[in-house]
XYZ file of C-alpha atoms in Angstrom:
504
model
C -42.997 -7.418 -39.302
C -39.612 -6.637 -40.751
C -36.746 -6.358 -38.249
C -33.424 -4.627 -38.755
C -30.398 -6.919 -38.647
C -28.271 -4.119 -37.146
C -26.096 -3.690 -40.251
C -24.695 -0.234 -40.958
C -27.055 0.271 -43.881
C -30.029 -0.185 -41.539
C -28.921 2.450 -39.063
C -30.780 5.762 -38.825
C -29.699 8.646 -41.016
C -29.144 12.294 -40.222
C -31.225 14.848 -42.146
C -28.290 15.270 -44.528
C -28.320 11.592 -45.372
C -25.214 10.707 -43.397
C -25.355 7.811 -40.939
C -25.999 8.928 -37.356
C -22.839 8.875 -35.210
C -22.118 5.683 -33.314
C -19.787 5.106 -30.389
C -17.816 2.365 -28.646
C -16.584 1.913 -25.094
C -13.202 1.060 -26.639
C -11.133 4.250 -26.267
C -14.464 6.132 -26.052
C -14.490 6.233 -29.867
C -17.230 8.352 -31.428
C -17.662 8.433 -35.185
C -18.982 11.996 -34.955
C -15.346 13.019 -34.574
C -14.224 11.188 -37.730
C -13.760 13.059 -41.041
C -15.835 12.085 -44.058
C -14.208 9.381 -46.129
C -11.285 8.871 -43.788
C -12.656 6.519 -41.157
C -9.856 3.915 -41.373
C -7.147 6.561 -41.135
C -8.948 8.264 -38.225
C -9.296 4.977 -36.326
C -5.633 4.102 -36.839
C -4.643 7.537 -35.495
C -6.803 7.069 -32.380
C -5.147 3.732 -31.617
C -1.643 5.125 -32.193
C -2.387 8.016 -29.839
C -3.749 5.639 -27.182
C -0.597 3.514 -27.421
C 1.624 6.598 -27.127
C -0.370 7.899 -24.131
C -0.156 4.561 -22.310
C -3.865 3.778 -22.579
C -3.013 0.649 -24.590
C 0.180 -0.843 -23.139
C 2.063 -3.613 -24.887
C 0.006 -6.810 -24.737
C -3.390 -5.048 -24.906
C -5.858 -6.788 -27.209
C -7.870 -4.759 -29.707
C -11.571 -5.553 -30.213
C -12.440 -8.076 -32.878
C -13.061 -6.383 -36.255
C -16.655 -7.648 -36.358
C -17.434 -6.344 -32.870
C -15.885 -2.906 -33.380
C -17.533 -2.520 -36.784
C -20.938 -3.207 -35.240
C -20.348 -0.772 -32.364
C -19.193 2.039 -34.668
C -21.779 1.355 -37.362
C -19.227 0.940 -40.144
C -18.301 -1.866 -42.466
C -15.946 -4.529 -41.200
C -13.593 -3.609 -44.052
C -12.969 -0.190 -42.476
C -11.774 -1.796 -39.228
C -9.714 -4.363 -41.097
C -7.986 -1.603 -43.082
C -7.204 0.388 -39.897
C -5.718 -2.714 -38.262
C -3.681 -3.407 -41.421
C -2.124 0.066 -41.239
C -1.313 -0.404 -37.541
C 0.287 -3.748 -38.334
C 2.411 -2.249 -41.107
C 3.815 0.464 -38.843
C 4.617 -2.086 -36.143
C 2.162 -1.053 -33.448
C 0.076 -4.246 -33.463
C 0.285 -7.825 -34.649
C -2.188 -10.599 -35.297
C -2.102 -13.531 -32.875
C -4.530 -15.886 -34.586
C -7.234 -16.880 -32.119
C -5.553 -14.546 -29.637
C -6.727 -11.585 -31.693
C -4.837 -8.408 -32.562
C -2.550 -7.134 -29.800
C -0.309 -4.139 -29.193
C 3.324 -5.198 -29.632
C 5.282 -1.943 -29.570
C 5.005 1.537 -28.141
C 6.832 4.690 -29.260
C 10.164 5.109 -27.528
C 10.535 8.177 -25.344
C 13.246 9.380 -23.028
C 11.984 9.615 -19.442
C 11.819 13.215 -18.320
C 12.825 14.500 -14.928
C 9.696 15.788 -13.129
C 9.560 19.565 -12.967
C 11.055 21.033 -9.836
C 13.189 17.961 -9.188
C 16.839 17.961 -10.108
C 18.646 14.824 -11.179
C 20.912 13.375 -8.545
C 24.489 12.881 -9.583
C 24.911 9.289 -10.704
C 28.339 7.678 -10.290
C 29.903 6.725 -13.571
C 28.780 3.276 -14.721
C 25.916 3.072 -12.187
C 22.255 2.489 -12.963
C 20.129 5.603 -12.236
C 17.566 3.279 -10.621
C 19.658 3.072 -7.455
C 20.111 6.853 -7.234
C 16.514 7.978 -7.383
C 15.415 11.323 -5.931
C 13.597 11.368 -2.578
C 9.994 10.231 -2.843
C 10.559 7.971 -5.853
C 9.101 4.480 -5.407
C 12.311 2.545 -5.926
C 10.573 -0.797 -5.372
C 8.194 -0.255 -8.281
C 11.142 0.852 -10.383
C 13.187 -2.182 -9.399
C 10.311 -4.593 -10.058
C 9.928 -3.126 -13.534
C 13.641 -3.330 -14.331
C 14.452 -6.321 -16.571
C 16.735 -8.960 -15.076
C 17.706 -12.501 -15.969
C 18.072 -13.516 -12.308
C 16.029 -11.900 -9.530
C 17.476 -12.249 -6.015
C 15.224 -9.595 -4.474
C 13.931 -10.464 -0.983
C 10.322 -10.768 0.097
C 8.871 -13.553 -2.050
C 8.194 -17.228 -1.301
C 8.536 -19.940 -3.939
C 5.646 -18.782 -6.125
C 6.023 -21.797 -8.418
C 4.920 -23.936 -5.460
C 1.554 -22.156 -5.100
C -0.985 -24.936 -4.347
C -3.113 -24.473 -7.449
C -4.866 -27.840 -7.243
C -5.761 -27.386 -3.571
C -6.921 -23.810 -4.198
C -9.102 -24.925 -7.117
C -10.647 -27.757 -5.061
C -11.377 -25.357 -2.235
C -12.856 -22.750 -4.572
C -15.175 -25.292 -6.182
C -16.277 -26.536 -2.787
C -16.917 -23.003 -1.540
C -18.864 -21.953 -4.644
C -21.038 -25.041 -4.470
C -22.178 -24.076 -0.987
C -22.859 -20.372 -1.474
C -26.358 -18.885 -1.513
C -27.269 -15.668 -3.364
C -27.014 -13.506 -0.233
C -23.363 -14.518 0.141
C -22.579 -12.369 -2.907
C -23.841 -9.181 -1.256
C -22.016 -6.737 1.014
C -20.529 -8.495 4.013
C -19.050 -7.700 7.390
C -16.192 -5.169 6.932
C -14.242 -7.137 9.553
C -14.133 -10.113 7.180
C -16.174 -13.259 6.728
C -16.951 -15.013 10.036
C -15.612 -18.316 8.709
C -12.168 -16.847 7.941
C -12.006 -14.950 11.234
C -12.651 -18.231 13.055
C -10.064 -20.046 10.938
C -7.455 -17.306 11.524
C -8.081 -17.406 15.283
C -7.493 -21.180 15.303
C -4.433 -20.828 13.033
C -2.857 -18.230 15.302
C -3.552 -20.280 18.422
C -2.075 -23.407 16.867
C 0.906 -21.860 15.069
C 1.737 -18.631 16.911
C 0.534 -19.243 20.474
C -1.927 -16.329 20.306
C -5.265 -16.749 22.081
C -7.752 -14.472 20.340
C -11.509 -14.352 19.962
C -12.629 -14.405 16.307
C -14.539 -11.195 17.046
C -11.166 -9.469 17.536
C -9.803 -10.552 14.128
C -9.935 -7.977 11.339
C -9.290 -9.248 7.804
C -7.204 -6.770 5.807
C -5.508 -6.521 2.413
C -2.067 -7.440 3.768
C 0.288 -5.824 6.261
C 0.421 -2.615 4.213
C -3.274 -1.966 4.760
C -2.970 -2.913 8.430
C -0.344 -0.168 8.816
C -2.486 2.310 6.917
C -5.502 1.673 9.141
C -3.426 1.988 12.299
C -1.884 5.216 10.991
C -5.362 6.676 10.478
C -6.456 5.749 14.010
C -3.231 6.892 15.682
C -3.254 10.283 13.978
C -6.873 10.804 15.009
C -5.614 10.374 18.578
C -2.832 12.891 18.155
C 0.019 10.437 17.582
C 2.366 11.509 14.801
C 5.514 9.422 15.472
C 6.044 5.652 15.157
C 9.624 4.551 15.800
C 11.154 1.925 13.508
C 14.073 -0.457 13.730
C 17.251 0.620 11.980
C 17.813 -0.977 9.571
C 14.258 -1.878 8.615
C 12.292 -2.338 5.410
C 12.467 0.788 3.286
C 8.965 -0.064 2.057
C 7.480 -0.055 5.567
C 9.250 3.184 6.396
C 7.920 4.817 3.219
C 4.428 3.545 4.007
C 4.440 5.175 7.424
C 5.639 8.473 5.998
C 3.113 8.469 3.154
C 0.468 7.857 5.827
C 1.582 11.054 7.531
C 3.683 9.598 10.353
C 7.267 10.369 11.275
C 9.520 7.298 11.634
C 12.482 7.979 13.952
C 15.130 5.215 13.725
C 16.136 2.984 16.644
C 19.329 0.884 16.387
C 19.155 -2.911 16.207
C 21.967 -5.071 17.591
C 22.470 -8.825 18.005
C 19.630 -8.990 20.575
C 17.095 -6.921 18.658
C 15.900 -3.356 19.065
C 17.685 -1.202 21.645
C 14.892 -0.342 24.066
C 17.000 2.316 25.794
C 17.348 4.081 22.455
C 13.608 3.644 21.832
C 12.898 5.530 25.061
C 15.210 8.269 23.860
C 13.073 8.934 20.764
C 10.025 9.813 22.836
C 7.839 8.036 20.247
C 4.644 6.564 21.772
C 4.562 3.654 19.300
C 7.090 1.382 17.595
C 6.957 -0.941 14.575
C 8.845 -4.226 15.117
C 9.645 -7.468 13.284
C 10.599 -9.519 16.377
C 10.423 -13.066 14.972
C 12.871 -12.409 12.113
C 14.006 -8.812 11.980
C 14.196 -7.402 8.473
C 16.790 -7.329 7.063
C 19.242 -8.587 9.726
C 17.390 -11.786 10.688
C 17.947 -11.071 14.400
C 15.474 -12.584 16.902
C 14.293 -10.317 19.720
C 15.749 -11.918 22.877
C 14.097 -12.432 26.257
C 15.728 -9.486 28.011
C 14.620 -7.058 25.316
C 11.108 -8.506 25.424
C 10.910 -7.778 29.148
C 12.249 -4.268 28.569
C 9.589 -3.691 25.915
C 6.886 -4.943 28.277
C 8.111 -2.389 30.816
C 8.081 0.322 28.125
C 4.416 -0.415 27.285
C 3.378 0.216 30.905
C 3.801 3.919 30.231
C 1.258 3.679 27.420
C 3.545 2.573 24.597
C 2.052 0.704 21.619
C 3.888 -2.063 19.751
C 2.954 -2.751 16.133
C 4.131 -6.321 15.522
C 4.752 -7.282 11.907
C 5.061 -11.064 12.221
C 7.405 -11.146 9.242
C 8.649 -14.584 8.106
C 7.591 -16.211 11.406
C 6.512 -19.445 9.694
C 9.722 -19.895 7.686
C 12.267 -21.370 10.105
C 14.857 -24.071 9.488
C 17.466 -24.263 12.241
C 15.768 -22.781 15.276
C 12.654 -23.327 17.404
C 9.564 -21.158 16.901
C 9.725 -17.632 18.298
C 6.704 -16.557 20.412
C 4.697 -13.616 19.149
C 4.766 -10.508 21.358
C 0.982 -10.416 21.062
C 0.772 -13.728 22.938
C 1.963 -12.063 26.174
C 0.993 -8.399 25.663
C -2.460 -8.463 24.015
C -3.486 -5.053 25.380
C -0.359 -3.330 24.101
C 0.352 -5.030 20.751
C -1.309 -4.499 17.368
C -0.433 -7.727 15.558
C -0.313 -7.924 11.738
C 0.124 -11.064 9.638
C -0.683 -12.203 6.115
C -0.414 -15.018 3.583
C 1.887 -12.990 1.310
C 4.946 -15.027 2.330
C 2.981 -18.226 2.910
C 0.972 -18.429 -0.324
C 1.422 -15.351 -2.544
C 1.310 -11.563 -2.165
C -1.109 -11.360 -5.112
C -3.920 -12.677 -2.868
C -3.820 -9.505 -0.707
C -5.218 -11.230 2.391
C -3.981 -10.677 5.924
C -5.217 -9.996 9.439
C -4.875 -7.386 12.134
C -5.409 -7.901 15.857
C -5.697 -4.455 17.430
C -5.599 -3.878 21.179
C -9.134 -3.689 22.587
C -8.821 0.056 23.089
C -8.251 0.562 19.347
C -10.349 -2.234 17.859
C -13.599 -0.334 17.204
C -11.787 2.619 15.636
C -9.737 0.343 13.372
C -12.879 -1.487 12.236
C -14.495 1.867 11.395
C -11.386 2.871 9.421
C -11.588 -0.399 7.469
C -15.300 0.073 6.776
C -14.764 3.559 5.355
C -11.653 2.470 3.423
C -13.165 -0.296 1.305
C -16.213 -1.916 2.981
C -14.147 -5.075 3.501
C -12.040 -7.533 1.500
C -13.419 -9.623 -1.358
C -15.333 -12.529 0.177
C -14.470 -15.404 -2.165
C -10.686 -15.457 -1.503
C -11.446 -15.278 2.221
C -13.704 -18.301 2.057
C -11.211 -20.277 -0.012
C -8.387 -19.442 2.409
C -10.544 -20.507 5.351
C -11.163 -23.835 3.605
C -7.400 -24.345 3.106
C -6.746 -23.557 6.767
C -9.467 -25.828 8.103
C -8.743 -28.736 5.766
C -5.055 -28.898 6.656
C -3.993 -28.014 3.096
C -2.305 -24.803 4.250
C -0.176 -26.591 6.843
C 0.808 -29.210 4.255
C 1.814 -26.405 1.915
C 3.889 -24.790 4.675
C 5.775 -28.054 5.242
C 6.490 -28.258 1.497
C 7.741 -24.656 1.438
C 10.068 -25.256 4.365
C 11.724 -28.138 2.540
C 12.079 -26.201 -0.704
C 13.203 -22.995 0.975
C 15.748 -24.818 3.130
C 17.352 -26.299 0.017
C 17.531 -22.881 -1.599
C 18.851 -21.309 1.594
C 21.615 -23.919 1.629
C 22.399 -23.158 -2.020
C 22.664 -19.440 -1.202
C 25.002 -20.048 1.761
C 27.184 -22.291 -0.396
C 27.277 -19.722 -3.205
C 28.183 -16.873 -0.849
C 30.971 -18.976 0.655
C 32.328 -19.852 -2.780
C 32.053 -16.482 -4.523
C 32.012 -13.781 -1.811
C 35.026 -14.578 0.364
C 35.123 -12.478 3.495
C 31.389 -11.689 3.401
C 29.541 -12.249 6.694
C 26.161 -14.034 6.500
C 23.324 -12.924 8.797
C 19.871 -14.391 9.462
C 20.367 -17.820 7.913
C 18.307 -19.773 10.473
C 14.952 -18.577 9.132
C 13.219 -16.404 6.579
C 13.314 -16.019 2.816
C 16.555 -14.050 2.460
C 20.092 -13.624 3.780
C 21.839 -10.412 4.652
C 25.538 -10.341 3.788
C 27.915 -7.611 4.902
C 31.359 -6.763 3.622
C 34.530 -5.560 5.309
C 34.762 -2.273 7.148
C 36.406 0.573 5.295
C 34.342 0.455 2.101
C 32.881 3.842 1.176
C 29.293 4.750 1.966
C 27.728 3.766 -1.364
C 29.731 0.614 -2.079
C 26.679 -1.672 -1.883
C 24.558 0.671 -4.009
C 27.169 0.730 -6.745
C 27.535 -3.057 -6.527
C 23.765 -3.595 -6.860
C 23.633 -1.180 -9.812
C 26.508 -2.966 -11.571
C 24.845 -6.347 -10.972
C 21.550 -5.105 -12.426
C 23.307 -3.903 -15.569
C 24.529 -7.486 -15.981
C 21.110 -9.016 -15.436
C 21.097 -9.823 -11.697
C 18.701 -8.019 -9.376
C 19.594 -7.540 -5.670
C 18.911 -4.916 -3.005
C 21.677 -2.905 -1.296
C 21.583 -2.936 2.510
C 21.950 0.854 2.561
C 18.444 1.159 1.078
C 17.020 -0.097 4.359
C 19.204 1.877 6.781
C 18.693 5.424 8.004
C 22.097 5.602 9.667
C 25.459 4.472 8.263
C 25.896 0.685 8.229
C 28.539 -1.681 6.969
C 27.967 -2.068 3.208
C 26.059 -5.215 2.322
C 23.371 -6.868 0.226
C 19.966 -8.363 0.980
C 19.760 -11.577 -1.066
C 16.431 -13.332 -1.539
C 16.595 -17.047 -2.273
C 13.107 -18.513 -1.831
C 11.798 -17.559 -5.277
C 14.947 -18.587 -7.209
C 16.258 -21.959 -8.307
C 19.583 -23.203 -6.895
C 21.097 -22.812 -10.368
C 20.042 -19.157 -10.599
C 21.250 -18.529 -7.058
C 24.690 -19.911 -7.819
C 24.978 -18.044 -11.117
C 23.736 -14.758 -9.664
C 26.075 -14.787 -6.659
C 28.986 -15.801 -8.899
C 28.366 -12.712 -11.013
C 28.306 -10.514 -7.904
C 31.593 -12.091 -6.832
C 33.139 -11.293 -10.202
C 32.246 -7.629 -9.706
C 34.128 -7.551 -6.398
C 37.355 -8.861 -7.845
């Protein structure tokens, strides 16, 4: 019996003698839309339009000519000719065994969204730092090109334990059975919940049953789940420290919650001011307050415990708790107030934020509702990263990695302190004893947007930093939040020197 080899000449014909239309998943191409005799030109136009519309961003690889020709039922020469035209006009380029990739997109001036007026931008300042309300400035800042990035919030990503992760992944995969690849417990895999419970007992002094551990996709999801549960119970206000992370504040508001500010001083959040807000819940970073680096002291802890007796809920973001250099460990609030504290932690600052793995310990009264919210949100985190992380925790590899990070981060912290002392005379350093960043403040008397203008000028010269005023709801002394953990000492010194030159 003769079999067709799938070549275009073997394909079925329409009654008029023309080949029946064929289609490809790539850009949903359908040859029924192509004009007679102009297939190469039509295909080139479709790719150009996809590039212009953002469907094929720079770096996207086009299908191999042989594969696309087979899918569309045309000769390979047609595809080759279309790719040649795209190469000539600069849209794509051949990369040998890497295939044909998009290398350029049409330039377009960004438009202001309708109904939103441009804010006045000070002369010489980058518009990035003067974005209208509601704009995600963090996404914009991440996308902005910079030679040196001193943004806070990242560990030394170059130190990620690739070899240990690969060993753990191989070990985990070797032991899995087919049922392990099905839908699992939305609370997380039992093995990771047990490992997290032991980790928290050993490293944070928190006694928790593994049944109370909920695995989440980082602190952001923990906040989102809590917001869902709190609003279902009629709670619409969660107080926040001032200053505090702009990102956390935005997350609460996007989740539908109001975020009244509460001042922070040298001892932590002002509990008297918290009472004055009337908010029934508060979001805190007690181990290393962001961005000031202040540690919540014993008196304030007792005042908070008293505040919870009236039904108050504390959401504890255990930010940077593991990264300490010149001070003893700070106890978690959850360790003494388990019925009043929703505790959130993650490996974003310990391994990498790309893993999107964290944990939430909700008070018993909220636990079932939070688990239901997680189930309906995403049915649970991906199982394989959970199992690998559990292996790292149980084998001791994660603690070894933490010790390595502390040494590397301490050296970079020291380089940042030295650079600030050399190039920013008169600047006051805050929060140097722990964490992944420093906060520096400048002299009183500078105008309200001095730090914003300084950060914008630095970005225009290739150095990325965050202005302190981003994170404050009320007027503060102008300052900068300078991350050091993800930068080399050389980059730290060069970046701070450039900032210093802008102040002279």
